[in-house]
Amino acid sequence: MNAPIGVFDSGIGGLSALPALRAALPHEHLLYWADSAHAPYGEKGDDFVRLRSLAITEHLVKVHGIKALVVACNTATAATIAALRSTYPQLPIVGLEPALKPAAQLTRTGRVGVMATQGTVSSEKFQRLLQSLEGQADFVVQPCPGLALAIENSAHPATQVQANQVVHELLQRFSQAMGRFGTQPGEIDTLVLGCTHYVFVQDDLQRIVGADVRCLSTGEPVAQQTRRLLESAGTLRTSADGAAQTQLLTNGDLAGLQGTAQRWLHLGADHCALANAAV
Ligand code: DGL
């Protein structure tokens, strides 16, 4: 089936899941929507995020005819995945949630750090996930207000230098607030990146918390789940269907999207375009 898979996030964050999606789905058309004009979602409340998610999905379904949707945003998944699934019962929809379950399996010290947006950590969905893992690990949950926005700003040529400094300061402040990192008893040895934006600053974070600390994100399992859903729907494209396309749209700064696409995905500027601002 030639229709694209729609992928969206509040901004550039969900692009961090694109390499895993592309690897698992080499023949699919991918259509990414960066809602950068409305970023960040994490501090705007559930109603706002739900309205944005429904508006974007409606547009992707009606105008672009997507055959599946990946909500490449932990905050939007927490606030809105149930509403999306009940509005589009026929559409395969995959959401992202912070990798607490794998972290509980992998930790050796039993202490796991979780960085996510305020919206994610205060959501019912996240609290249920945390409760379901009670006794399996000691989770240190850190909301990170301002971090996704600073990362978003660091993609824009005009604000890049200052935003990188803000990102670094916030990473230092939030990691200090979580306590000691390392592999000794009582230290945090596993860190969940519970927001797709944070994957882009993993190198900086790793320098702060130490190379021994394992950082976990969710692109890979989400890509596998998307593939499984398309397989069971019988809508997977094959090499015989022709070359796969990747199109990235933003309602924010085009140069910022182009820079991110070039730097992280090795995609040229011709893959990027402005989205319909009326959505
Ligand atoms: N990248 C998103 C997430 O995974 C949202 C960040 C934000 O807009 O606050 O949570």
mmCIF file of C-alpha atoms and ligand atoms in Angstrom:
data_model
loop_
_atom_site.group_PDB
_atom_site.id
_atom_site.type_symbol
_atom_site.label_atom_id
_atom_site.label_comp_id
_atom_site.label_asym_id
_atom_site.label_seq_id
_atom_site.Cartn_x
_atom_site.Cartn_y
_atom_site.Cartn_z
ATOM 1 C CA MET A 1 0.000 0.000 0.000
ATOM 2 C CA ASN A 2 1.525 3.293 -1.158
ATOM 3 C CA ALA A 3 0.083 5.548 1.546
ATOM 4 C CA PRO A 4 2.640 7.039 3.974
ATOM 5 C CA ILE A 5 3.061 6.378 7.670
ATOM 6 C CA GLY A 6 2.380 9.608 9.567
ATOM 7 C CA VAL A 7 4.708 10.510 12.439
ATOM 8 C CA PHE A 8 4.291 13.567 14.648
ATOM 9 C CA ASP A 9 5.775 15.325 17.656
ATOM 10 C CA SER A 10 5.562 18.767 19.252
ATOM 11 C CA GLY A 11 8.664 19.631 17.225
ATOM 12 C CA ILE A 12 11.942 18.086 16.158
ATOM 13 C CA GLY A 13 12.073 15.542 19.018
ATOM 14 C CA GLY A 14 10.304 12.718 17.214
ATOM 15 C CA LEU A 15 12.928 12.870 14.474
ATOM 16 C CA SER A 16 15.119 10.941 16.921
ATOM 17 C CA ALA A 17 12.859 7.914 16.312
ATOM 18 C CA LEU A 18 13.151 8.179 12.531
ATOM 19 C CA PRO A 19 16.403 6.207 12.045
ATOM 20 C CA ALA A 20 14.868 3.209 13.848
ATOM 21 C CA LEU A 21 11.635 3.543 11.840
ATOM 22 C CA ARG A 22 13.564 3.772 8.572
ATOM 23 C CA ALA A 23 15.707 0.739 9.484
ATOM 24 C CA ALA A 24 12.696 -1.399 10.417
ATOM 25 C CA LEU A 25 10.576 -0.151 7.515
ATOM 26 C CA PRO A 26 12.993 0.377 4.618
ATOM 27 C CA HIS A 27 10.330 0.521 1.901
ATOM 28 C CA GLU A 28 7.765 2.758 3.600
ATOM 29 C CA HIS A 29 6.997 6.395 2.816
ATOM 30 C CA LEU A 30 7.444 8.364 6.046
ATOM 31 C CA LEU A 31 5.687 11.694 6.554
ATOM 32 C CA TYR A 32 6.854 13.596 9.634
ATOM 33 C CA TRP A 33 4.954 16.540 11.136
ATOM 34 C CA ALA A 34 6.889 18.830 13.510
ATOM 35 C CA ASP A 35 4.354 20.935 15.419
ATOM 36 C CA SER A 36 7.111 23.404 16.305
ATOM 37 C CA ALA A 37 4.770 26.413 16.273
ATOM 38 C CA HIS A 38 3.134 24.874 19.360
ATOM 39 C CA ALA A 39 6.153 23.413 21.168
ATOM 40 C CA PRO A 40 6.672 22.575 23.929
ATOM 41 C CA TYR A 41 3.713 20.318 24.741
ATOM 42 C CA GLY A 42 5.069 19.271 28.116
ATOM 43 C CA GLU A 43 4.073 22.429 29.963
ATOM 44 C CA LYS A 44 0.803 23.258 28.186
ATOM 45 C CA GLY A 45 -1.642 20.807 29.748
ATOM 46 C CA ASP A 46 -3.599 17.782 28.480
ATOM 47 C CA ASP A 47 -6.437 19.673 26.774
ATOM 48 C CA PHE A 48 -4.067 21.662 24.591
ATOM 49 C CA VAL A 49 -2.037 18.572 23.654
ATOM 50 C CA ARG A 50 -5.202 16.578 22.889
ATOM 51 C CA LEU A 51 -6.539 19.304 20.577
ATOM 52 C CA ARG A 52 -3.242 19.592 18.721
ATOM 53 C CA SER A 53 -2.887 15.807 18.374
ATOM 54 C CA LEU A 54 -6.427 15.428 17.037
ATOM 55 C CA ALA A 55 -6.017 18.321 14.581
ATOM 56 C CA ILE A 56 -2.716 16.984 13.215
ATOM 57 C CA THR A 57 -4.036 13.427 12.931
ATOM 58 C CA GLU A 58 -7.183 14.585 11.146
ATOM 59 C CA HIS A 59 -5.026 16.479 8.644
ATOM 60 C CA LEU A 60 -2.654 13.543 8.130
ATOM 61 C CA VAL A 61 -5.598 11.187 7.564
ATOM 62 C CA LYS A 62 -7.727 13.428 5.358
ATOM 63 C CA VAL A 63 -5.108 15.260 3.317
ATOM 64 C CA HIS A 64 -2.213 12.794 3.243
ATOM 65 C CA GLY A 65 -4.186 9.535 3.547
ATOM 66 C CA ILE A 66 -1.813 7.961 6.073
ATOM 67 C CA LYS A 67 -2.149 4.209 6.636
ATOM 68 C CA ALA A 68 -0.674 4.244 10.173
ATOM 69 C CA LEU A 69 0.301 6.812 12.801
ATOM 70 C CA VAL A 70 3.293 6.958 15.108
ATOM 71 C CA VAL A 71 2.880 9.403 17.980
ATOM 72 C CA ALA A 72 6.599 10.105 18.395
ATOM 73 C CA CYS A 73 6.021 12.061 21.576
ATOM 74 C CA ASN A 74 5.758 10.687 25.107
ATOM 75 C CA THR A 75 3.735 13.701 26.265
ATOM 76 C CA ALA A 76 1.139 13.406 23.488
ATOM 77 C CA THR A 77 0.929 9.634 23.921
ATOM 78 C CA ALA A 78 0.198 10.034 27.624
ATOM 79 C CA ALA A 79 -2.412 12.746 27.087
ATOM 80 C CA THR A 80 -4.132 11.579 23.981
ATOM 81 C CA ILE A 81 -3.499 8.061 22.675
ATOM 82 C CA ALA A 82 -6.859 6.791 23.962
ATOM 83 C CA ALA A 83 -8.721 9.658 22.254
ATOM 84 C CA LEU A 84 -6.840 9.070 18.994
ATOM 85 C CA ARG A 85 -7.610 5.351 19.030
ATOM 86 C CA SER A 86 -11.299 5.887 19.704
ATOM 87 C CA THR A 87 -11.533 8.574 16.985
ATOM 88 C CA TYR A 88 -9.686 6.436 14.405
ATOM 89 C CA PRO A 89 -10.494 2.815 15.294
ATOM 90 C CA GLN A 90 -9.372 1.507 11.879
ATOM 91 C CA LEU A 91 -6.000 3.272 11.892
ATOM 92 C CA PRO A 92 -3.009 1.410 13.354
ATOM 93 C CA ILE A 93 -1.618 3.818 15.982
ATOM 94 C CA VAL A 94 1.639 3.384 17.887
ATOM 95 C CA GLY A 95 2.548 5.560 20.854
ATOM 96 C CA LEU A 96 5.731 6.062 22.821
ATOM 97 C CA GLU A 97 6.130 5.570 26.540
ATOM 98 C CA PRO A 98 9.237 6.005 28.667
ATOM 99 C CA ALA A 99 11.301 2.790 28.760
ATOM 100 C CA LEU A 100 10.697 1.986 32.444
ATOM 101 C CA LYS A 101 10.091 -1.725 31.879
ATOM 102 C CA PRO A 102 13.388 -2.420 30.082
ATOM 103 C CA ALA A 103 15.174 -0.190 32.609
ATOM 104 C CA ALA A 104 13.848 -2.286 35.514
ATOM 105 C CA GLN A 105 15.234 -5.411 33.793
ATOM 106 C CA LEU A 106 18.611 -3.890 32.992
ATOM 107 C CA THR A 107 19.566 -2.047 36.171
ATOM 108 C CA ARG A 108 22.169 -3.716 38.387
ATOM 109 C CA THR A 109 22.083 -1.180 41.230
ATOM 110 C CA GLY A 110 18.283 -1.192 41.271
ATOM 111 C CA ARG A 111 18.191 2.584 40.908
ATOM 112 C CA VAL A 112 16.774 4.070 37.694
ATOM 113 C CA GLY A 113 16.572 7.744 36.742
ATOM 114 C CA VAL A 114 13.702 8.955 34.563
ATOM 115 C CA MET A 115 13.776 12.313 32.762
ATOM 116 C CA ALA A 116 10.541 13.410 31.082
ATOM 117 C CA THR A 117 8.279 16.404 30.623
ATOM 118 C CA GLN A 118 5.987 17.676 33.366
ATOM 119 C CA GLY A 119 3.006 16.541 31.265
ATOM 120 C CA THR A 120 4.307 12.984 31.012
ATOM 121 C CA VAL A 121 5.249 12.495 34.663
ATOM 122 C CA SER A 122 1.976 13.901 35.979
ATOM 123 C CA SER A 123 -0.163 11.848 33.572
ATOM 124 C CA GLU A 124 -2.318 8.961 34.791
ATOM 125 C CA LYS A 125 -0.761 6.707 32.169
ATOM 126 C CA PHE A 126 2.745 7.278 33.529
ATOM 127 C CA GLN A 127 1.641 6.910 37.144
ATOM 128 C CA ARG A 128 -0.016 3.574 36.292
ATOM 129 C CA LEU A 129 3.175 2.392 34.586
ATOM 130 C CA LEU A 130 5.210 3.376 37.632
ATOM 131 C CA GLN A 131 2.830 1.534 39.970
ATOM 132 C CA SER A 132 2.901 -1.588 37.797
ATOM 133 C CA LEU A 133 6.663 -1.786 38.371
ATOM 134 C CA GLU A 134 6.580 -1.216 42.109
ATOM 135 C CA GLY A 135 9.205 -3.298 43.874
ATOM 136 C CA GLN A 136 11.118 -4.044 40.656
ATOM 137 C CA ALA A 137 13.382 -0.973 40.829
ATOM 138 C CA ASP A 138 13.718 2.302 42.651
ATOM 139 C CA PHE A 139 12.677 4.995 40.143
ATOM 140 C CA VAL A 140 13.926 8.564 40.578
ATOM 141 C CA VAL A 141 11.548 10.608 38.434
ATOM 142 C CA GLN A 142 12.706 14.047 37.293
ATOM 143 C CA PRO A 143 10.391 16.426 35.404
ATOM 144 C CA CYS A 144 12.499 18.654 33.143
ATOM 145 C CA PRO A 145 10.615 21.903 32.426
ATOM 146 C CA GLY A 146 12.300 24.037 29.786
ATOM 147 C CA LEU A 147 14.556 21.304 28.427
ATOM 148 C CA ALA A 148 12.523 20.311 25.343
ATOM 149 C CA LEU A 149 12.082 23.984 24.417
ATOM 150 C CA ALA A 150 15.814 24.680 24.776
ATOM 151 C CA ILE A 151 16.560 21.679 22.542
ATOM 152 C CA GLU A 152 13.986 22.942 20.053
ATOM 153 C CA ASN A 153 15.694 26.370 20.098
ATOM 154 C CA SER A 154 19.105 24.795 19.680
ATOM 155 C CA ALA A 155 18.001 23.630 16.221
ATOM 156 C CA HIS A 156 17.471 27.208 15.015
ATOM 157 C CA PRO A 157 20.618 28.846 13.606
ATOM 158 C CA ALA A 158 19.732 32.200 15.191
ATOM 159 C CA THR A 159 19.337 30.893 18.758
ATOM 160 C CA GLN A 160 21.657 27.898 18.656
ATOM 161 C CA VAL A 161 24.645 29.053 20.707
ATOM 162 C CA GLN A 162 22.639 30.454 23.586
ATOM 163 C CA ALA A 163 20.209 27.500 23.560
ATOM 164 C CA ASN A 164 23.060 24.961 23.733
ATOM 165 C CA GLN A 165 24.293 26.711 26.876
ATOM 166 C CA VAL A 166 20.795 26.587 28.399
ATOM 167 C CA VAL A 167 20.530 22.883 27.514
ATOM 168 C CA HIS A 168 23.842 22.161 29.244
ATOM 169 C CA GLU A 169 22.870 24.076 32.390
ATOM 170 C CA LEU A 170 19.486 22.350 32.588
ATOM 171 C CA LEU A 171 21.056 18.909 32.118
ATOM 172 C CA GLN A 172 23.470 19.652 34.957
ATOM 173 C CA ARG A 173 20.720 20.934 37.220
ATOM 174 C CA PHE A 174 18.279 18.060 36.589
ATOM 175 C CA SER A 175 20.902 15.325 36.852
ATOM 176 C CA GLN A 176 22.231 16.799 40.114
ATOM 177 C CA ALA A 177 18.687 16.817 41.498
ATOM 178 C CA MET A 178 18.389 13.078 40.809
ATOM 179 C CA GLY A 179 21.386 12.152 42.978
ATOM 180 C CA ARG A 180 24.525 10.153 42.320
ATOM 181 C CA PHE A 181 25.110 8.317 39.046
ATOM 182 C CA GLY A 182 27.389 5.317 38.626
ATOM 183 C CA THR A 183 27.556 1.578 39.055
ATOM 184 C CA GLN A 184 28.171 1.399 42.812
ATOM 185 C CA PRO A 185 25.372 0.333 45.188
ATOM 186 C CA GLY A 186 22.876 3.156 45.707
ATOM 187 C CA GLU A 187 23.855 4.938 42.481
ATOM 188 C CA ILE A 188 21.689 5.430 39.386
ATOM 189 C CA ASP A 189 23.124 3.159 36.689
ATOM 190 C CA THR A 190 20.250 3.412 34.177
ATOM 191 C CA LEU A 191 18.677 6.602 32.850
ATOM 192 C CA VAL A 192 15.424 6.644 30.897
ATOM 193 C CA LEU A 193 15.142 9.438 28.312
ATOM 194 C CA GLY A 194 11.378 9.816 28.546
ATOM 195 C CA CYS A 195 11.074 12.557 25.935
ATOM 196 C CA THR A 196 12.079 12.173 22.293
ATOM 197 C CA HIS A 197 13.815 15.573 22.303
ATOM 198 C CA TYR A 198 16.301 14.429 24.968
ATOM 199 C CA VAL A 199 17.823 11.808 22.652
ATOM 200 C CA PHE A 200 19.456 14.669 20.712
ATOM 201 C CA VAL A 201 21.437 15.759 23.778
ATOM 202 C CA GLN A 202 22.393 12.294 24.959
ATOM 203 C CA ASP A 203 26.115 12.904 24.296
ATOM 204 C CA ASP A 204 26.137 15.994 26.507
ATOM 205 C CA LEU A 205 24.122 14.173 29.181
ATOM 206 C CA GLN A 206 26.399 11.154 29.039
ATOM 207 C CA ARG A 207 29.415 13.400 29.698
ATOM 208 C CA ILE A 208 27.662 14.755 32.794
ATOM 209 C CA VAL A 209 26.403 11.463 34.301
ATOM 210 C CA GLY A 210 29.340 9.308 33.160
ATOM 211 C CA ALA A 211 29.936 6.826 30.385
ATOM 212 C CA ASP A 212 29.001 3.839 32.598
ATOM 213 C CA VAL A 213 25.404 4.980 32.911
ATOM 214 C CA ARG A 214 23.115 3.338 30.375
ATOM 215 C CA CYS A 215 20.682 5.737 28.663
ATOM 216 C CA LEU A 216 17.482 4.205 27.264
ATOM 217 C CA SER A 217 15.142 5.579 24.602
ATOM 218 C CA THR A 218 12.236 4.029 22.732
ATOM 219 C CA GLY A 219 12.754 4.395 18.969
ATOM 220 C CA GLU A 220 13.661 0.768 18.338
ATOM 221 C CA PRO A 221 10.682 -1.004 20.015
ATOM 222 C CA VAL A 222 8.288 1.539 18.488
ATOM 223 C CA ALA A 223 9.650 0.818 15.028
ATOM 224 C CA GLN A 224 9.263 -2.937 15.558
ATOM 225 C CA GLN A 225 5.706 -2.504 16.826
ATOM 226 C CA THR A 226 4.829 -0.358 13.782
ATOM 227 C CA ARG A 227 6.180 -3.051 11.507
ATOM 228 C CA ARG A 228 4.168 -5.754 13.310
ATOM 229 C CA LEU A 229 0.943 -3.739 12.947
ATOM 230 C CA LEU A 230 1.489 -3.164 9.212
ATOM 231 C CA GLU A 231 2.332 -6.820 8.689
ATOM 232 C CA SER A 232 -0.840 -7.961 10.372
ATOM 233 C CA ALA A 233 -2.878 -5.367 8.424
ATOM 234 C CA GLY A 234 -1.249 -6.623 5.206
ATOM 235 C CA THR A 235 -0.205 -3.087 4.221
ATOM 236 C CA LEU A 236 3.581 -3.331 4.337
ATOM 237 C CA ARG A 237 5.367 -2.009 1.226
ATOM 238 C CA THR A 238 8.068 -4.126 -0.408
ATOM 239 C CA SER A 239 11.026 -3.263 -2.625
ATOM 240 C CA ALA A 240 8.854 -4.105 -5.633
ATOM 241 C CA ASP A 241 6.643 -1.081 -4.779
ATOM 242 C CA GLY A 242 9.404 1.424 -5.672
ATOM 243 C CA ALA A 243 11.656 3.812 -3.767
ATOM 244 C CA ALA A 244 10.651 4.923 -0.278
ATOM 245 C CA GLN A 245 10.275 8.642 0.411
ATOM 246 C CA THR A 246 10.851 10.638 3.574
ATOM 247 C CA GLN A 247 9.112 13.979 3.853
ATOM 248 C CA LEU A 248 9.471 16.283 6.836
ATOM 249 C CA LEU A 249 7.040 19.127 7.485
ATOM 250 C CA THR A 250 7.162 21.917 10.049
ATOM 251 C CA ASN A 251 4.897 24.793 10.985
ATOM 252 C CA GLY A 252 7.899 26.409 12.705
ATOM 253 C CA ASP A 253 11.311 27.399 11.414
ATOM 254 C CA LEU A 254 12.209 25.609 8.161
ATOM 255 C CA ALA A 255 15.947 26.254 8.525
ATOM 256 C CA GLY A 256 15.873 24.609 11.964
ATOM 257 C CA LEU A 257 14.197 21.500 10.580
ATOM 258 C CA GLN A 258 16.611 21.366 7.652
ATOM 259 C CA GLY A 259 19.608 21.663 9.964
ATOM 260 C CA THR A 260 18.325 18.875 12.219
ATOM 261 C CA ALA A 261 17.492 16.633 9.253
ATOM 262 C CA GLN A 262 20.955 17.165 7.806
ATOM 263 C CA ARG A 263 22.838 16.704 11.055
ATOM 264 C CA TRP A 264 20.969 13.738 12.547
ATOM 265 C CA LEU A 265 19.380 11.976 9.611
ATOM 266 C CA HIS A 266 21.721 12.944 6.760
ATOM 267 C CA LEU A 267 18.735 14.109 4.769
ATOM 268 C CA GLY A 268 19.062 17.041 2.383
ATOM 269 C CA ALA A 269 17.019 20.240 2.575
ATOM 270 C CA ASP A 270 14.772 19.018 -0.255
ATOM 271 C CA HIS A 271 13.166 16.536 2.191
ATOM 272 C CA CYS A 272 11.868 19.449 4.300
ATOM 273 C CA ALA A 273 8.960 21.801 3.658
ATOM 274 C CA LEU A 274 6.606 24.131 5.474
ATOM 275 C CA ALA A 275 3.427 22.507 6.789
ATOM 276 C CA ASN A 276 -0.048 23.907 6.301
ATOM 277 C CA ALA A 277 -0.155 26.648 8.947
ATOM 278 C CA ALA A 278 -3.949 26.436 9.230
ATOM 279 C CA VAL A 279 -3.846 23.017 10.924
HETATM 280 N N1 DGL B 1 9.168 15.315 22.476
HETATM 281 C C1 DGL B 1 8.031 15.246 23.315
HETATM 282 C C2 DGL B 1 8.031 14.088 24.258
HETATM 283 O O1 DGL B 1 8.533 13.031 23.889
HETATM 284 C C3 DGL B 1 7.438 16.540 23.817
HETATM 285 C C4 DGL B 1 8.343 17.556 24.420
HETATM 286 C C5 DGL B 1 7.601 18.856 24.642
HETATM 287 O O2 DGL B 1 7.098 19.406 23.652
HETATM 288 O O3 DGL B 1 7.488 19.282 25.789
HETATM 289 O O4 DGL B 1 7.540 14.158 25.348
#
